[in-house]
Short mmCIF file of C-alpha atoms in Angstrom, two decimals:
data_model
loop_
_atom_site.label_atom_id
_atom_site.label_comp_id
_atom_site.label_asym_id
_atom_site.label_seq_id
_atom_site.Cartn_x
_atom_site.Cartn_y
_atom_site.Cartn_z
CA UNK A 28 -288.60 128.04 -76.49
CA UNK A 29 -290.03 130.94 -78.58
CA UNK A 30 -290.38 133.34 -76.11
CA UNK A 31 -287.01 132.64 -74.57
CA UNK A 32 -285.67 133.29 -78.42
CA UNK A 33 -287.64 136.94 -78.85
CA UNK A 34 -286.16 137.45 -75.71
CA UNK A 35 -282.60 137.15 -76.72
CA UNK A 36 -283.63 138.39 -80.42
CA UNK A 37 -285.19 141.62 -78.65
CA UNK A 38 -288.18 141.11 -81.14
CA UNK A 39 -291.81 138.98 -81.53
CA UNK A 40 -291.60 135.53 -83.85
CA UNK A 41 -295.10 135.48 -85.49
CA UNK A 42 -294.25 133.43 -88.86
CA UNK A 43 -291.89 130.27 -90.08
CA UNK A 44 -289.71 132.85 -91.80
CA UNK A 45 -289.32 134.75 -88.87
CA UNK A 46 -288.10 131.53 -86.73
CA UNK A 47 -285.72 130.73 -89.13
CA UNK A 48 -283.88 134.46 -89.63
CA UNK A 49 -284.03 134.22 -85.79
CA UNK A 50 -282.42 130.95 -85.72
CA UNK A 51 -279.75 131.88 -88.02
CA UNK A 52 -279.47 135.19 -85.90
CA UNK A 53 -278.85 133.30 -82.61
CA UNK A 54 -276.20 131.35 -84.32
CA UNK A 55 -274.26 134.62 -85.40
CA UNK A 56 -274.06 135.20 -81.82
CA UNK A 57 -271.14 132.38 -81.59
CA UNK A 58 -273.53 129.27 -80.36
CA UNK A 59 -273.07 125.95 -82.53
CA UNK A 60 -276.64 125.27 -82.97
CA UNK A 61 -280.05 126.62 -81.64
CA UNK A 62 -283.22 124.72 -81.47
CA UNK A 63 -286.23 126.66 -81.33
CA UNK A 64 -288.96 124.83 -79.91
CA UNK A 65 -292.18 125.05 -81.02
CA UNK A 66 -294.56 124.20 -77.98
CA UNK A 67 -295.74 127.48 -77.73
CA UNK A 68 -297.29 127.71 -81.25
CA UNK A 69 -297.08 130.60 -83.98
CA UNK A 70 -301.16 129.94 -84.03
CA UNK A 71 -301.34 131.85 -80.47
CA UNK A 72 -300.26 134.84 -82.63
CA UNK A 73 -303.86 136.99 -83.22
CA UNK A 74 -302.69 137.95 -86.94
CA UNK A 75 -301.71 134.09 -87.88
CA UNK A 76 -302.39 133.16 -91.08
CA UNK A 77 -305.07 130.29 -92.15
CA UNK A 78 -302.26 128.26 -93.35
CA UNK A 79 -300.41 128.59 -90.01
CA UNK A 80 -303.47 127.52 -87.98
CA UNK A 81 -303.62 124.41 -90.03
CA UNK A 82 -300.97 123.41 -88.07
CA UNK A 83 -302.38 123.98 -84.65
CA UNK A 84 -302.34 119.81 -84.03
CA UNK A 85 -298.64 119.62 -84.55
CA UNK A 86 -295.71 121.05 -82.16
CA UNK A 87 -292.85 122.07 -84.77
CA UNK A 88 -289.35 122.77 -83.49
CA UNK A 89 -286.52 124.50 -85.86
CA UNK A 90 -282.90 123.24 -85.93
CA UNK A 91 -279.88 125.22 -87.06
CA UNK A 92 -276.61 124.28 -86.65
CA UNK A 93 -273.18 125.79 -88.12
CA UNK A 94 -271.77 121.98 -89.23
CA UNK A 95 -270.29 122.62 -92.33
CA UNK A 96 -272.32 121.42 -94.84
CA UNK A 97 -271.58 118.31 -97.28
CA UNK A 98 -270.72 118.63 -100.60
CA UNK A 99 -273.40 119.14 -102.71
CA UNK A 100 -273.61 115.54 -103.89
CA UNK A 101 -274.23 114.56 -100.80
CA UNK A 102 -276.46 116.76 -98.85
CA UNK A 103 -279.61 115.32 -97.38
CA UNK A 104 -282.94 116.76 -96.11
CA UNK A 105 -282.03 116.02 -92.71
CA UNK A 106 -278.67 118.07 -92.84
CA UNK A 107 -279.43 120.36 -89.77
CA UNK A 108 -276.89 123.21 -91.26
CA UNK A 109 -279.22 123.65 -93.64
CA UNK A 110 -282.05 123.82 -91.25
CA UNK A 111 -284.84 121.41 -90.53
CA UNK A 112 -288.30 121.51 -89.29
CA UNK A 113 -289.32 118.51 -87.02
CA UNK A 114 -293.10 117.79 -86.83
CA UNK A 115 -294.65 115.82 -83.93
CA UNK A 116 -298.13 115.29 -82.89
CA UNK A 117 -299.10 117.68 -79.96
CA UNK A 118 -300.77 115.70 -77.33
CA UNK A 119 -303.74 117.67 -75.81
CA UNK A 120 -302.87 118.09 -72.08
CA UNK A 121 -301.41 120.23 -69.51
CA UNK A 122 -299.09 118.24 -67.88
CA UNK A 123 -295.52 119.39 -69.42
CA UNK A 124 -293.84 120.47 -66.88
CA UNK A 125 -289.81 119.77 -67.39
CA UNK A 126 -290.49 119.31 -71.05
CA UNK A 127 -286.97 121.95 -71.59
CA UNK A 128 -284.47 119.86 -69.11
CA UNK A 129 -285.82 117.03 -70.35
CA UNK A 130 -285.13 117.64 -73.82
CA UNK A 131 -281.99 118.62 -73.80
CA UNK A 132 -281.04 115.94 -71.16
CA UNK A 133 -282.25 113.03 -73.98
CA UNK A 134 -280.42 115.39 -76.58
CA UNK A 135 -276.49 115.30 -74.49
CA UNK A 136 -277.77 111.55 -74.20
CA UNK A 137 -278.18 111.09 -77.56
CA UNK A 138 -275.14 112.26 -78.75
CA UNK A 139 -273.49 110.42 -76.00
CA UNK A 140 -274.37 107.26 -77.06
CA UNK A 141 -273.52 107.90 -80.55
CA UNK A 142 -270.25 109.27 -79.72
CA UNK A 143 -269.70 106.42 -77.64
CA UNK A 144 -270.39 103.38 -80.30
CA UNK A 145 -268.21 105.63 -82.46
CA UNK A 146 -265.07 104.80 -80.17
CA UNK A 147 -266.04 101.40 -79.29
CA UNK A 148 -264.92 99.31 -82.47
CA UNK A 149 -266.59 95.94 -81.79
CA UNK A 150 -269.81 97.24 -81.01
CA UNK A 151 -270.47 99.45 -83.95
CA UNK A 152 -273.91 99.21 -85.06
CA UNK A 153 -275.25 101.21 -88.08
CA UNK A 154 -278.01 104.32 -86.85
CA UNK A 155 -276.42 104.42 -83.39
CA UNK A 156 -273.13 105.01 -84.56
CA UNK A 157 -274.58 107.80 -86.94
CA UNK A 158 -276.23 109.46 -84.18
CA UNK A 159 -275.18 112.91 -84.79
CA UNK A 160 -276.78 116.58 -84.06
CA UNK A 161 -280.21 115.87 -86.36
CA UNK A 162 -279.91 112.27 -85.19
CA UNK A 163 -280.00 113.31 -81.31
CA UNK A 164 -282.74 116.05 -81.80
CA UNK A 165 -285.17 113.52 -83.52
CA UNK A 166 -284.18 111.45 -80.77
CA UNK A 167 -284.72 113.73 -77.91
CA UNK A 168 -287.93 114.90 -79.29
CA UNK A 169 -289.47 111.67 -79.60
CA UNK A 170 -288.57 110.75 -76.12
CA UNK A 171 -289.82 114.22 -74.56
CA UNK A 172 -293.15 113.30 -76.63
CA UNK A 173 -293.64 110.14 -75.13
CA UNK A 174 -293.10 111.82 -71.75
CA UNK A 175 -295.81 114.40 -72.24
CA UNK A 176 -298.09 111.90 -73.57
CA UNK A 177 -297.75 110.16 -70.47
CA UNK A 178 -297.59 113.13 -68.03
CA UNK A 179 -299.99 113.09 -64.89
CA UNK A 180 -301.04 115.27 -62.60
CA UNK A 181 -299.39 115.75 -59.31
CA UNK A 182 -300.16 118.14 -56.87
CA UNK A 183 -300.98 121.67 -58.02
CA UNK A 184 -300.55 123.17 -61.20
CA UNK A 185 -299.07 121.34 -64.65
CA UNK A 186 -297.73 117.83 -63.82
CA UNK A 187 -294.37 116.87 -64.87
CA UNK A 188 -293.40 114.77 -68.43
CA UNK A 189 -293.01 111.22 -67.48
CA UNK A 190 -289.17 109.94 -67.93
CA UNK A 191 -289.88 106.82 -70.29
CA UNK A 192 -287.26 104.63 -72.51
CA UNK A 193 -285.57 104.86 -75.72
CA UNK A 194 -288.21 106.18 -78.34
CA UNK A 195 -290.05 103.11 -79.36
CA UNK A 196 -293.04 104.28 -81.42
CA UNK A 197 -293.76 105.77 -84.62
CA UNK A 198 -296.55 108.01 -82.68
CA UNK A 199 -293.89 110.01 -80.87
CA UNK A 200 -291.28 109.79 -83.50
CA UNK A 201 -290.83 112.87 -85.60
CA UNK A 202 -291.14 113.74 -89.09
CA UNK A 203 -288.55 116.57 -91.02
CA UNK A 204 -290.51 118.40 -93.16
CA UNK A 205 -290.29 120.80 -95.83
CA UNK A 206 -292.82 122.94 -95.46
CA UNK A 207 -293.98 123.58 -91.83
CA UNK A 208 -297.43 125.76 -93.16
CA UNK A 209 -298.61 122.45 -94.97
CA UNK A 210 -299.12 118.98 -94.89
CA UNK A 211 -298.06 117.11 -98.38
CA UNK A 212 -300.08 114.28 -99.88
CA UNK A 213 -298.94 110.80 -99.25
CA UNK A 214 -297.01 108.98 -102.15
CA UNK A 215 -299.54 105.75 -103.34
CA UNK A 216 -300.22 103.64 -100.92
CA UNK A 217 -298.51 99.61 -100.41
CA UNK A 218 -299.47 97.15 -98.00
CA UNK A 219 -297.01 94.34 -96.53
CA UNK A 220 -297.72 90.92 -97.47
CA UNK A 221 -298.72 90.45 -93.62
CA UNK A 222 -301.12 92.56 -93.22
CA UNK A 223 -304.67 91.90 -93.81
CA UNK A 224 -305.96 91.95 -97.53
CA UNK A 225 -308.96 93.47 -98.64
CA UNK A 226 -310.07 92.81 -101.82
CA UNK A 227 -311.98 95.91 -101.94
CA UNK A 228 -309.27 98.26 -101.32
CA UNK A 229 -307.45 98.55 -104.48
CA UNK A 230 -304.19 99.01 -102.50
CA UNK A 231 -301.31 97.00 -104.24
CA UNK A 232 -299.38 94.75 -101.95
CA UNK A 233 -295.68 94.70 -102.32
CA UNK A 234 -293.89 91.26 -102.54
CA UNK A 235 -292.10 89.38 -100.28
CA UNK A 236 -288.86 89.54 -102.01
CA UNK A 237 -287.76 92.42 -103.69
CA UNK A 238 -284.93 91.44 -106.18
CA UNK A 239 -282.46 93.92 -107.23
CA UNK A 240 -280.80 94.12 -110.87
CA UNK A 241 -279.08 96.26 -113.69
CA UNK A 242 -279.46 94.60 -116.83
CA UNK A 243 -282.19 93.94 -119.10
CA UNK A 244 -281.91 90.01 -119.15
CA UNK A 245 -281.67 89.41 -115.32
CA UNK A 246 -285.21 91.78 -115.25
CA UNK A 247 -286.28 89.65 -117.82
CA UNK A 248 -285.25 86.24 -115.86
CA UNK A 249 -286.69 87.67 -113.02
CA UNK A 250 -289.69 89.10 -114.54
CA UNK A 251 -290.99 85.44 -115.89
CA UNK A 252 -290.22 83.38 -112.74
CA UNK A 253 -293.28 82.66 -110.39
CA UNK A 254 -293.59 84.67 -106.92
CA UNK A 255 -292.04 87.55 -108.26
CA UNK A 256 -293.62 90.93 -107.65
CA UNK A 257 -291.84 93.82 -107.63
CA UNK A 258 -288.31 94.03 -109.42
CA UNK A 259 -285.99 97.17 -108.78
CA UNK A 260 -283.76 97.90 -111.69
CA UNK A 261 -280.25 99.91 -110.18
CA UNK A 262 -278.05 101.17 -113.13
CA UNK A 263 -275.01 102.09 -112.08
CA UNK A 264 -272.11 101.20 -115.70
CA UNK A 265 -273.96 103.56 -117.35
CA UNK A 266 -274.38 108.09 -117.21
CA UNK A 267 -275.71 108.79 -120.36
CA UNK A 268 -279.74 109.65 -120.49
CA UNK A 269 -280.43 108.68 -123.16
CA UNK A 270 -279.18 105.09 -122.65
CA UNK A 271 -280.44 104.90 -119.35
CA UNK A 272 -283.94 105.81 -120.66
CA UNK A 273 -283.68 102.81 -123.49
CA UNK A 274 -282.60 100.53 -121.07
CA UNK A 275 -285.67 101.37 -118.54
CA UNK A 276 -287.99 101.78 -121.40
CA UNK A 277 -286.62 97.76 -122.64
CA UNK A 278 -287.32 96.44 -118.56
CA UNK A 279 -290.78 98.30 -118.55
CA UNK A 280 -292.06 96.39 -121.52
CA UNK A 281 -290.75 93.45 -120.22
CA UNK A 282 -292.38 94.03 -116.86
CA UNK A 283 -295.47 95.19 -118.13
CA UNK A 284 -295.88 92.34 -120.37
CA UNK A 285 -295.85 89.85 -117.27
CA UNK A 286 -297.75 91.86 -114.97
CA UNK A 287 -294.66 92.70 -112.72
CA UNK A 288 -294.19 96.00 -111.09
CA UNK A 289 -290.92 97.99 -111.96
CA UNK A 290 -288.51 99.96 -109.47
CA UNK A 291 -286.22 102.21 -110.78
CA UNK A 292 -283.32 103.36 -108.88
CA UNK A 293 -282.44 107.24 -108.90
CA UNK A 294 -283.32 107.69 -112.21
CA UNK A 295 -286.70 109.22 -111.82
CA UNK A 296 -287.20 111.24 -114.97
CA UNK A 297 -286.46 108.18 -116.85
CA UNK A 298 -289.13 106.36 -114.65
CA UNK A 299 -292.06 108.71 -115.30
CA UNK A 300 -291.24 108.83 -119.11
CA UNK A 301 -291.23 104.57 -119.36
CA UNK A 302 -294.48 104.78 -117.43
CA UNK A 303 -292.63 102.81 -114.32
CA UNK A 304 -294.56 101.71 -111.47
CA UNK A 305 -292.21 103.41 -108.84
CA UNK A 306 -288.98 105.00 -107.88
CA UNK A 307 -286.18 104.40 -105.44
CA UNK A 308 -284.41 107.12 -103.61
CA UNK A 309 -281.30 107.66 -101.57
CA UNK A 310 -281.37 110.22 -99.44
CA UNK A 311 -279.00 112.21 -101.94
CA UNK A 312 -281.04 111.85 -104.28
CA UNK A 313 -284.18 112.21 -102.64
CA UNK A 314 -282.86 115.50 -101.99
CA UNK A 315 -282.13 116.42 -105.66
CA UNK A 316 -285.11 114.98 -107.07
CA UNK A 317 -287.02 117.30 -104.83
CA UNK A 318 -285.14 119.91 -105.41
CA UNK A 319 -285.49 119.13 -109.45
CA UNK A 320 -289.42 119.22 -108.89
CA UNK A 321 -289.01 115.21 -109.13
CA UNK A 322 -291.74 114.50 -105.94
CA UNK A 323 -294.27 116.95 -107.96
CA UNK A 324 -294.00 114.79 -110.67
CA UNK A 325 -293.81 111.45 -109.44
CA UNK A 326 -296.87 112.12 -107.40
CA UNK A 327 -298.89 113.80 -110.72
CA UNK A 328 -298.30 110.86 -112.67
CA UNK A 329 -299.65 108.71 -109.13
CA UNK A 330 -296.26 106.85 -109.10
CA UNK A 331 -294.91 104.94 -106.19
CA UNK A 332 -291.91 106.28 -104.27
CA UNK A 333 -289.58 104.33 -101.75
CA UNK A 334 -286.69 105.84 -99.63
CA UNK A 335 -283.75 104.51 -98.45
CA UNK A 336 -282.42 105.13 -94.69
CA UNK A 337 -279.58 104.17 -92.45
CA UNK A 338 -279.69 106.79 -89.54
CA UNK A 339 -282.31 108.64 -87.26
CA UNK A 340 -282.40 111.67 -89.16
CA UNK A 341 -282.98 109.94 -92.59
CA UNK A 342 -285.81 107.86 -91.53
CA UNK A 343 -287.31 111.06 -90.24
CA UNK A 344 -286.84 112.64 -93.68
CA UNK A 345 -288.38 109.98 -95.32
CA UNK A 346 -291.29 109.63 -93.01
CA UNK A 347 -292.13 113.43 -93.82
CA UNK A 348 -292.00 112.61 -97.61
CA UNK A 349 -294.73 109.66 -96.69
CA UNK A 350 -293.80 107.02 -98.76
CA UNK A 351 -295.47 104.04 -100.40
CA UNK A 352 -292.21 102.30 -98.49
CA UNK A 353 -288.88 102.70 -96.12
CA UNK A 354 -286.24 100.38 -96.20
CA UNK A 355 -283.33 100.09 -94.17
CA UNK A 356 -279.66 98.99 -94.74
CA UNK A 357 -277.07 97.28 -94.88
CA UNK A 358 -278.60 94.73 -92.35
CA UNK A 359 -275.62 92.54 -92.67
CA UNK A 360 -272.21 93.30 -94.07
CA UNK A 361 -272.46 93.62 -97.88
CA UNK A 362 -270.10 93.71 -100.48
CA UNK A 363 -273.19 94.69 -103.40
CA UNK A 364 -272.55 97.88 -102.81
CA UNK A 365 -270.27 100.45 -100.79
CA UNK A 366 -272.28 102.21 -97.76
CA UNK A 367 -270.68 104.58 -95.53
CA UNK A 368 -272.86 103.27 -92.82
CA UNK A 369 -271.88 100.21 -90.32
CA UNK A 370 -274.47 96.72 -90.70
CA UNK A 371 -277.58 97.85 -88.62
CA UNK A 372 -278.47 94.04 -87.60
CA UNK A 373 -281.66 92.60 -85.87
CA UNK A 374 -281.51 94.98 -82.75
CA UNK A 375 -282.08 98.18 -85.10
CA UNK A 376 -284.30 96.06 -87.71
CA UNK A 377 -286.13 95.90 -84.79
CA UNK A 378 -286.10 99.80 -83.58
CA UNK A 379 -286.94 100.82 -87.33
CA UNK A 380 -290.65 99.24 -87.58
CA UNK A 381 -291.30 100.28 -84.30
CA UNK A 382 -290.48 104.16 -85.73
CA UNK A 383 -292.29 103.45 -88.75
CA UNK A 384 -296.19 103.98 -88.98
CA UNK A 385 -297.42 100.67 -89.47
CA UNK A 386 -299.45 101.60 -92.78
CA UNK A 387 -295.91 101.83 -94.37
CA UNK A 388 -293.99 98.55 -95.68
CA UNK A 389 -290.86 98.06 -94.00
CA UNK A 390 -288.31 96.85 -96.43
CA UNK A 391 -284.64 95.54 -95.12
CA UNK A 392 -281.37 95.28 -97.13
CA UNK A 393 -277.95 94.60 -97.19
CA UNK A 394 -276.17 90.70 -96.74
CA UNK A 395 -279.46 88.91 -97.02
CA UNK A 396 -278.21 86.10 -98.79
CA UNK A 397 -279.53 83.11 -97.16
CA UNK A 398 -282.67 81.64 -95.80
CA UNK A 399 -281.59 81.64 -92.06
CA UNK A 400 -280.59 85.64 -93.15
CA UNK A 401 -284.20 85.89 -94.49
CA UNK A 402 -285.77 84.26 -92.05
CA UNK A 403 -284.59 86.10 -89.17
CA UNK A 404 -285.33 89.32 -91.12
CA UNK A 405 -288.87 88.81 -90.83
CA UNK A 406 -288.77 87.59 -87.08
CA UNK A 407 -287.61 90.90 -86.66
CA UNK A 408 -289.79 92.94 -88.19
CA UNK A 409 -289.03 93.28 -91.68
CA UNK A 410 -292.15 93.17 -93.90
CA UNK A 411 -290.17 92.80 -97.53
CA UNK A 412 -286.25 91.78 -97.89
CA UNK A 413 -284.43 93.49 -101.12
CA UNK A 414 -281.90 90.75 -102.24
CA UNK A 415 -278.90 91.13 -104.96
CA UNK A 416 -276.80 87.59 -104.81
CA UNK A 417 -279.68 85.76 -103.00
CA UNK A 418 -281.13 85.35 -106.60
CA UNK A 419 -278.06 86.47 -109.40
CA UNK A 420 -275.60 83.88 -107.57
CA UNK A 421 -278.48 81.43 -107.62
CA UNK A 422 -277.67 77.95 -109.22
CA UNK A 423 -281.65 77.10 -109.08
CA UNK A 424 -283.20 80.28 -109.56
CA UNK A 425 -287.18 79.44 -109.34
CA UNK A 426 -286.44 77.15 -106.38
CA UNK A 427 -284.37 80.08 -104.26
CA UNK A 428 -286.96 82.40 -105.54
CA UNK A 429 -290.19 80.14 -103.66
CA UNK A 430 -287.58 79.41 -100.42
CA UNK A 431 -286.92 83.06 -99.82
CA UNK A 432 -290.72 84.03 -100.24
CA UNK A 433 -291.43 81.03 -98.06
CA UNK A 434 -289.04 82.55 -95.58
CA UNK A 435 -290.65 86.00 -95.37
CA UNK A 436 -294.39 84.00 -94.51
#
């Protein structure tokens, strides 16, 4: 905790800055990674600053970790050796006694498990398998959250945290952030098809079914059939710019002209200059696009952002980035596209929309290529199913089109 950290540091931790030099300095001292909890609260500090007491309803623990980092292509905002700052509510009571043992108890477990499914080759299963140091501290922290939430008195003094199950609510699941003195404006909001319309709400409601393409004639097709909503164009035969922005500029018009809202993948710049209704990250490029100033951007021009995720630590990211959606994939061995994650199936379908606040659409990917595939999808949990050969290897295209909306009812 903080003051066991200015203990070993041999000096006082008042700001963000100075947790994160202390962090590093810790780790100089041969350790692999520190986490410096953040239960005890910079805002008990007499000389904290207004923007630090803003943040007196969260509890804010710092990771660091001396994993070598990815290549630069392929960092993410939940790479812990670049440092990460987990946000969870703080739960107003006195009862956390055992909150330390019990964290790092759920963290060994964590990393257990993951290490476990890891060596076990028929039992694989996507976020599990991925659960790695960032993985296991999201992880442990939501379950040490539920515990204090639950915490009762007994006897004398503080009560202990309550040992629970596997984290199973968004409330207690944590958010990576950023920046730990603020709290960033929510991307445009979506509801799911399920939920309850108001017509009075002006909040857009994202389709069933959201069909994925890269040329201007399928988003054309697509575009003109009946129960189609949102479209996501993904160019991938194509680098230069200035193509790229002709050929989103072409499907905008298109889209535009039929009243259907367009996706584009990664290619955000081009997205804001076509006037596109909304973006689609990775969690690569998430990372570069904030780095480029791209979230600034997207959210001045009120453009809709969704995030991809396939582990514990990316669905964190992208529930600090508050989306206007969070999908999850592959669900089901795909060939559309090569993932360097293992299908998540039902059982994790299931996990993810417990993790993710209900306001956001839950969107699932990856081998959804039939109705049965669709339809147990939405038993699930899954609020919107992205589809690739469900409608381009199609022989009646309007007819698979109504059958897979009809599946996600």
């Amino acid at each position: 905790n903080k003051f066991e950290a200015e203990a070993l540091l041999g000096r006082k931790l008042k700001t963000p800055e100075d947790v994160q030099k202390g962090a590093q300095d810790i780790l100089a001292m041969g350790c692999k990674g520190v986490l410096i909890k953040g239960g005890h609260t910079l805002t008990d500090e007499n000389d904290a600053t207004s923007e630090l007491k803003a943040t007196i309803t969260y509890a804010q623990d710092y990771l660091l970790t001396n994993e070598e980092l990815p290549k630069e292509a392929d960092r993410r905002l939940c790479d812990s050796a670049s440092g990460i700052w987990l946000r969870t509510k703080r739960w107003d009571t006195e009862n956390t006694h055992g909150t330390g043992c019990t964290l790092s108890s759920a963290f060994a477990t964590a990393l257990a498990l993951g290490e476990a499914k890891r060596q076990d080759e028929s039992s694989k299963e996507g976020a599990t398998s991925s659960i790695y140091l960032s993985d296991a501290c999201c992880l442990a922290k939501a379950y040490v959250s539920a515990g204090i939430q639950q915490g009762v008195q007994l006897g004398a003094g503080p009560g202990p945290v309550v040992q629970t199950t596997f984290p199973s609510s968004y409330e207690h699941f944590p958010s990576i952030i950023a920046e730990p003195t603020s709290d960033l404006p929510a991307f445009p909001p979506m509801k799911a098809f399920s939920v309850e319309k108001s017509d009075d709400d002006g909040i857009p409601v994202l389709g069933r079914i959201l069909p994925i393409v890269d040329t201007v004639d399928w988003i054309r097709k697509l575009a003109e059939s009946p129960g189609v909503e949102d479209i996501q164009l993904r160019i991938k035969d194509e680098t230069d710019a200035s193509k790229i922005a002709e050929r989103v500029q072409a499907c905008q018009d298109i889209c535009a002209k039929e009243g259907v809202r367009l996706w584009i993948n990664d290619y955000w710049e081009a997205a804001v200059q076509a006037g596109c209704f909304g973006v689609h990250v990775g969690q690569e490029d998430l990372l570069k696009c904030k780095n480029a100033g791209g979230l600034e951007k997207l959210r001045e021009k009120g453009m809709a952002l969704g995030i991809s995720t396939h582990s514990y630590g990316e669905l964190a990211a992208a529930i600090g980035i508050k989306p206007s959606y969070i999908s999850l994939g592959p669900i089901f061995a795909t060939s559309s596209k090569k993932v360097g994650f293992d299908p998540q199936g039902l059982g994790i379908l299931s996990k993810w929309r417990d993790l993710i606040p209900p306001s956001i659409p839950f969107v699932t990917i990856g081998g959804i290529n039939t109705i049965e595939a669709a339809i147990s999808n939405k038993q699930a949990g899954s609020d919107c199913i992205a589809v690739i050969g469900a409608v381009t290897k199609a022989e009646n295209l309007p007819e698979r089109i109504q059958q897979l909306n009809e599946a996600m009812l």
